[in-house]
PDB file of C-alpha atoms in Angstrom:
ATOM      1  CA  MET A   1       0.125  -0.004  -0.090  1.00 70.00           C
ATOM      2  CA  ILE A   2       1.250   3.297  -0.988  1.00 80.00           C
ATOM      3  CA  HIS A   3       1.079   6.218   1.645  1.00 87.00           C
ATOM      4  CA  LEU A   4       0.939   9.873   0.685  1.00 89.00           C
ATOM      5  CA  ASP A   5       1.679  12.812   2.594  1.00 88.00           C
ATOM      6  CA  GLU A   6      -0.260  15.893   2.480  1.00 89.00           C
ATOM      7  CA  GLN A   7       1.269  17.023  -0.839  1.00 91.00           C
ATOM      8  CA  GLY A   8       0.285  13.734  -2.258  1.00 89.00           C
ATOM      9  CA  ARG A   9       3.967  12.993  -2.235  1.00 92.00           C
ATOM     10  CA  PRO A  10       4.611   8.883  -2.162  1.00 94.00           C
ATOM     11  CA  HIS A  11       6.561   7.631   1.042  1.00 93.00           C
ATOM     12  CA  PRO A  12       9.538   5.137   0.320  1.00 94.00           C
ATOM     13  CA  PRO A  13       8.443   1.691   1.712  1.00 94.00           C
ATOM     14  CA  SER A  14       9.964   1.618   5.163  1.00 92.00           C
ATOM     15  CA  ALA A  15      10.601  -1.778   4.858  1.00 93.00           C
ATOM     16  CA  GLY A  16      10.547  -2.588   1.224  1.00 94.00           C
ATOM     17  CA  ASP A  17      13.299  -4.446  -0.869  1.00 96.00           C
ATOM     18  CA  GLU A  18      16.765  -2.803  -2.790  1.00 96.00           C
ATOM     19  CA  THR A  19      14.731  -1.641  -5.364  1.00 97.00           C
ATOM     20  CA  ALA A  20      11.436  -0.648  -4.315  1.00 96.00           C
ATOM     21  CA  THR A  21      13.386   1.534  -1.516  1.00 96.00           C
ATOM     22  CA  LEU A  22      15.553   3.191  -4.700  1.00 97.00           C
ATOM     23  CA  LEU A  23      12.717   3.382  -6.540  1.00 97.00           C
ATOM     24  CA  GLY A  24      10.261   5.124  -3.772  1.00 97.00           C
ATOM     25  CA  PHE A  25      13.298   7.707  -3.085  1.00 97.00           C
ATOM     26  CA  LEU A  26      12.997   8.631  -6.574  1.00 98.00           C
ATOM     27  CA  GLU A  27       9.354   9.072  -6.994  1.00 97.00           C
ATOM     28  CA  PHE A  28       9.046  11.023  -3.799  1.00 97.00           C
ATOM     29  CA  GLN A  29      12.303  13.336  -4.976  1.00 97.00           C
ATOM     30  CA  ARG A  30      10.019  13.699  -8.249  1.00 98.00           C
ATOM     31  CA  ALA A  31       6.699  14.566  -6.564  1.00 97.00           C
ATOM     32  CA  THR A  32       8.670  17.041  -4.276  1.00 97.00           C
ATOM     33  CA  LEU A  33       9.732  18.659  -7.817  1.00 98.00           C
ATOM     34  CA  ALA A  34       6.199  18.430  -9.268  1.00 97.00           C
ATOM     35  CA  TRP A  35       4.951  19.834  -5.721  1.00 97.00           C
ATOM     36  CA  LYS A  36       7.483  23.090  -5.863  1.00 97.00           C
ATOM     37  CA  CYS A  37       6.538  23.775  -9.599  1.00 98.00           C
ATOM     38  CA  ALA A  38       2.898  23.495  -9.679  1.00 97.00           C
ATOM     39  CA  GLY A  39       0.655  26.117  -9.960  1.00 96.00           C
ATOM     40  CA  LEU A  40       3.338  29.015 -11.175  1.00 97.00           C
ATOM     41  CA  ASP A  41       3.065  31.207 -14.147  1.00 97.00           C
ATOM     42  CA  GLY A  42       5.708  31.971 -16.514  1.00 97.00           C
ATOM     43  CA  PRO A  43       7.475  34.606 -13.931  1.00 97.00           C
ATOM     44  CA  GLY A  44       7.117  32.257 -11.188  1.00 97.00           C
ATOM     45  CA  LEU A  45       8.904  29.647 -13.002  1.00 98.00           C
ATOM     46  CA  GLY A  46      11.473  32.282 -14.190  1.00 97.00           C
ATOM     47  CA  ALA A  47      12.057  33.490 -11.074  1.00 97.00           C
ATOM     48  CA  THR A  48      16.217  33.586  -9.667  1.00 96.00           C
ATOM     49  CA  LEU A  49      17.514  34.449  -6.565  1.00 94.00           C
ATOM     50  CA  PRO A  50      20.958  36.214  -7.274  1.00 92.00           C
ATOM     51  CA  PRO A  51      23.651  35.890  -7.709  1.00 94.00           C
ATOM     52  CA  SER A  52      22.199  32.146  -9.398  1.00 95.00           C
ATOM     53  CA  SER A  53      20.643  31.953 -12.559  1.00 95.00           C
ATOM     54  CA  ILE A  54      18.770  28.627 -11.839  1.00 97.00           C
ATOM     55  CA  THR A  55      14.941  28.765 -12.267  1.00 98.00           C
ATOM     56  CA  LEU A  56      12.186  26.307 -11.216  1.00 98.00           C
ATOM     57  CA  GLY A  57      11.479  26.432 -15.363  1.00 98.00           C
ATOM     58  CA  GLY A  58      15.000  25.613 -16.050  1.00 98.00           C
ATOM     59  CA  MET A  59      15.267  22.688 -13.386  1.00 98.00           C
ATOM     60  CA  LEU A  60      12.356  20.962 -14.746  1.00 98.00           C
ATOM     61  CA  LYS A  61      13.485  21.264 -18.450  1.00 98.00           C
ATOM     62  CA  HIS A  62      17.000  20.048 -16.761  1.00 98.00           C
ATOM     63  CA  LEU A  63      15.875  17.110 -15.071  1.00 98.00           C
ATOM     64  CA  ALA A  64      13.472  16.172 -18.119  1.00 98.00           C
ATOM     65  CA  PHE A  65      17.064  16.144 -20.296  1.00 98.00           C
ATOM     66  CA  VAL A  66      18.753  14.022 -17.346  1.00 98.00           C
ATOM     67  CA  GLU A  67      16.017  11.450 -16.994  1.00 98.00           C
ATOM     68  CA  ASP A  68      16.263  11.172 -20.741  1.00 97.00           C
ATOM     69  CA  TRP A  69      20.068  11.587 -20.840  1.00 97.00           C
ATOM     70  CA  TRP A  70      20.592   8.207 -18.393  1.00 97.00           C
ATOM     71  CA  CYS A  71      17.450   6.145 -18.924  1.00 97.00           C
ATOM     72  CA  SER A  72      17.477   6.497 -22.762  1.00 97.00           C
ATOM     73  CA  ARG A  73      20.176   7.340 -23.689  1.00 96.00           C
ATOM     74  CA  TRP A  74      22.673   5.511 -21.505  1.00 96.00           C
ATOM     75  CA  LEU A  75      20.683   2.680 -20.305  1.00 96.00           C
ATOM     76  CA  HIS A  76      19.275   1.504 -23.555  1.00 96.00           C
ATOM     77  CA  GLY A  77      21.830   2.766 -25.857  1.00 96.00           C
ATOM     78  CA  ARG A  78      19.091   5.326 -28.089  1.00 96.00           C
ATOM     79  CA  ASP A  79      19.790   8.302 -29.840  1.00 95.00           C
ATOM     80  CA  PRO A  80      18.510  11.509 -28.651  1.00 95.00           C
ATOM     81  CA  GLU A  81      14.979  12.563 -29.562  1.00 93.00           C
ATOM     82  CA  PRO A  82      13.443  16.158 -29.345  1.00 94.00           C
ATOM     83  CA  PRO A  83      14.319  18.633 -28.091  1.00 96.00           C
ATOM     84  CA  TRP A  84      17.579  17.197 -27.466  1.00 97.00           C
ATOM     85  CA  ASP A  85      18.645  15.990 -30.944  1.00 96.00           C
ATOM     86  CA  THR A  86      19.297  19.412 -32.077  1.00 96.00           C
ATOM     87  CA  VAL A  87      21.195  21.536 -29.183  1.00 97.00           C
ATOM     88  CA  ASP A  88      24.534  22.544 -29.971  1.00 96.00           C
ATOM     89  CA  TRP A  89      25.752  21.284 -26.655  1.00 95.00           C
ATOM     90  CA  ASP A  90      29.245  22.508 -27.218  1.00 96.00           C
ATOM     91  CA  GLY A  91      27.871  26.237 -28.319  1.00 97.00           C
ATOM     92  CA  ASP A  92      25.577  26.324 -24.966  1.00 96.00           C
ATOM     93  CA  PRO A  93      26.403  23.381 -22.172  1.00 96.00           C
ATOM     94  CA  ASP A  94      23.345  24.984 -20.247  1.00 96.00           C
ATOM     95  CA  TRP A  95      21.124  25.019 -22.638  1.00 97.00           C
ATOM     96  CA  ASP A  96      18.529  22.996 -20.810  1.00 97.00           C
ATOM     97  CA  TRP A  97      18.379  25.776 -18.178  1.00 97.00           C
ATOM     98  CA  HIS A  98      18.702  28.620 -20.587  1.00 95.00           C
ATOM     99  CA  SER A  99      16.272  27.695 -23.049  1.00 97.00           C
ATOM    100  CA  ALA A 100      13.409  27.198 -20.529  1.00 98.00           C
ATOM    101  CA  ALA A 101      12.802  30.710 -20.472  1.00 97.00           C
ATOM    102  CA  ALA A 102      11.207  30.720 -23.760  1.00 97.00           C
ATOM    103  CA  ASP A 103       9.183  27.593 -22.901  1.00 98.00           C
ATOM    104  CA  THR A 104       5.598  28.031 -21.602  1.00 98.00           C
ATOM    105  CA  PRO A 105       4.700  26.526 -17.971  1.00 98.00           C
ATOM    106  CA  GLU A 106       2.299  24.034 -19.885  1.00 98.00           C
ATOM    107  CA  GLN A 107       5.324  23.019 -22.524  1.00 98.00           C
ATOM    108  CA  LEU A 108       7.862  22.657 -19.107  1.00 98.00           C
ATOM    109  CA  HIS A 109       5.143  20.670 -17.253  1.00 98.00           C
ATOM    110  CA  THR A 110       4.829  18.692 -20.194  1.00 98.00           C
ATOM    111  CA  LEU A 111       8.232  18.281 -21.324  1.00 98.00           C
ATOM    112  CA  TRP A 112       9.296  17.006 -17.735  1.00 98.00           C
ATOM    113  CA  ARG A 113       6.052  14.537 -17.136  1.00 98.00           C
ATOM    114  CA  ASP A 114       6.692  12.725 -20.789  1.00 98.00           C
ATOM    115  CA  ALA A 115      10.425  12.443 -19.635  1.00 98.00           C
ATOM    116  CA  VAL A 116       9.825  10.930 -16.341  1.00 98.00           C
ATOM    117  CA  ALA A 117       7.088   8.561 -18.236  1.00 98.00           C
ATOM    118  CA  ARG A 118       9.572   6.807 -20.706  1.00 98.00           C
ATOM    119  CA  SER A 119      12.262   6.849 -17.759  1.00 98.00           C
ATOM    120  CA  ARG A 120       9.565   4.869 -15.456  1.00 98.00           C
ATOM    121  CA  ALA A 121       8.862   2.468 -18.628  1.00 98.00           C
ATOM    122  CA  LEU A 122      12.599   1.995 -19.588  1.00 97.00           C
ATOM    123  CA  VAL A 123      13.108   1.558 -16.091  1.00 98.00           C
ATOM    124  CA  THR A 124      10.835  -1.331 -15.918  1.00 97.00           C
ATOM    125  CA  GLU A 125      11.989  -3.009 -19.013  1.00 96.00           C
ATOM    126  CA  ALA A 126      15.385  -2.837 -17.590  1.00 96.00           C
ATOM    127  CA  LEU A 127      14.572  -4.591 -14.425  1.00 97.00           C
ATOM    128  CA  ALA A 128      12.650  -7.144 -16.070  1.00 95.00           C
ATOM    129  CA  ASP A 129      15.852  -7.706 -18.391  1.00 92.00           C
ATOM    130  CA  GLY A 130      18.766  -8.210 -15.866  1.00 88.00           C
ATOM    131  CA  GLY A 131      17.705  -6.090 -12.717  1.00 95.00           C
ATOM    132  CA  LEU A 132      19.932  -3.562 -10.776  1.00 97.00           C
ATOM    133  CA  GLU A 133      22.853  -5.075 -11.821  1.00 96.00           C
ATOM    134  CA  GLN A 134      22.228  -4.768 -15.565  1.00 94.00           C
ATOM    135  CA  LEU A 135      25.006  -2.322 -17.059  1.00 95.00           C
ATOM    136  CA  ALA A 136      23.748   0.339 -19.395  1.00 95.00           C
ATOM    137  CA  ARG A 137      24.245  -0.100 -23.220  1.00 95.00           C
ATOM    138  CA  ARG A 138      26.439   2.980 -23.451  1.00 94.00           C
ATOM    139  CA  SER A 139      29.896   3.342 -21.440  1.00 93.00           C
ATOM    140  CA  SER A 140      32.099   5.838 -20.822  1.00 91.00           C
ATOM    141  CA  SER A 141      35.277   6.838 -22.550  1.00 91.00           C
ATOM    142  CA  SER A 142      37.506   4.758 -20.244  1.00 94.00           C
ATOM    143  CA  GLY A 143      34.785   1.795 -21.099  1.00 92.00           C
ATOM    144  CA  GLU A 144      32.947   1.796 -17.844  1.00 94.00           C
ATOM    145  CA  ALA A 145      29.273   0.822 -18.268  1.00 96.00           C
ATOM    146  CA  PRO A 146      27.308   2.065 -15.127  1.00 97.00           C
ATOM    147  CA  SER A 147      24.916  -0.366 -13.773  1.00 97.00           C
ATOM    148  CA  LEU A 148      21.021   0.242 -13.458  1.00 98.00           C
ATOM    149  CA  ARG A 149      21.243   0.036  -9.593  1.00 98.00           C
ATOM    150  CA  TRP A 150      24.356   3.439 -10.476  1.00 97.00           C
ATOM    151  CA  ILE A 151      21.741   5.314 -12.928  1.00 98.00           C
ATOM    152  CA  LEU A 152      18.770   5.158  -9.911  1.00 98.00           C
ATOM    153  CA  PHE A 153      20.922   6.175  -7.058  1.00 98.00           C
ATOM    154  CA  HIS A 154      22.558   8.982  -9.747  1.00 98.00           C
ATOM    155  CA  LEU A 155      19.027  10.356 -10.351  1.00 98.00           C
ATOM    156  CA  VAL A 156      18.335  10.248  -6.549  1.00 98.00           C
ATOM    157  CA  GLU A 157      21.042  12.214  -5.991  1.00 98.00           C
ATOM    158  CA  GLU A 158      20.327  14.811  -8.672  1.00 98.00           C
ATOM    159  CA  TYR A 159      16.587  15.351  -7.870  1.00 98.00           C
ATOM    160  CA  ALA A 160      17.659  15.578  -3.975  1.00 97.00           C
ATOM    161  CA  ARG A 161      20.222  18.267  -4.933  1.00 97.00           C
ATOM    162  CA  HIS A 162      17.887  20.306  -7.102  1.00 97.00           C
ATOM    163  CA  VAL A 163      14.586  19.888  -4.893  1.00 96.00           C
ATOM    164  CA  GLY A 164      16.604  21.700  -2.309  1.00 95.00           C
ATOM    165  CA  HIS A 165      17.396  24.639  -4.953  1.00 96.00           C
ATOM    166  CA  ALA A 166      13.428  24.543  -5.737  1.00 97.00           C
ATOM    167  CA  ASP A 167      12.720  24.741  -1.938  1.00 95.00           C
ATOM    168  CA  LEU A 168      14.532  28.325  -1.958  1.00 95.00           C
ATOM    169  CA  LEU A 169      13.264  29.589  -4.975  1.00 97.00           C
ATOM    170  CA  ARG A 170       9.352  28.803  -4.319  1.00 97.00           C
ATOM    171  CA  GLU A 171       9.794  30.538  -1.258  1.00 96.00           C
ATOM    172  CA  SER A 172      11.007  33.647  -2.685  1.00 96.00           C
ATOM    173  CA  VAL A 173       8.290  33.368  -5.351  1.00 96.00           C
ATOM    174  CA  ASP A 174       5.314  33.198  -3.051  1.00 95.00           C
ATOM    175  CA  GLY A 175       6.312  32.290   0.217  1.00 92.00           C
ATOM    176  CA  MET A 176       5.315  28.714  -0.111  1.00 90.00           C
ATOM    177  CA  LYS A 177       7.461  26.665   2.715  1.00 89.00           C
ATOM    178  CA  GLY A 178       8.032  22.962   3.511  1.00 80.00           C
ATOM    179  CA  GLU A 179      10.353  20.221   2.515  1.00 74.00           C
TER     180      GLU A 179
END
């Protein structure tokens, strides 16, 4: 049974196996990001806390990229799909963060939700094919391929870091507080 908190976030199982616990923490972090970005208009998603240029909209787009990068590109070896397939990453390594300013709130939320849905499906497929030990189809320049376990831990780490930023940004926009 999944327990939801007052913001609708699923609590990770307190006595689950490794896979359920890991996926539970990832889903909790995803739900926290969704909560922090919910109900904001373009200026709200574009607000910054100087000197940083990080925005909640940029965070949605960046984490959509991170989901696709690790679950589609690395884990399953697939080529980048739109919008990532035409980006000049050498010209702007932070394109995902910067380009979000030109997107509507609906576009940003849809991009992120679709990337999360793809990742969930790809992770489910990988778990069925080899479990957490399964190695990614892509490898680093040194020939090392991360395991699905590593990729999932990395996603939890990536979300947890940015959810901390989201707390501060959201509070600065409208005073909303909470973990």
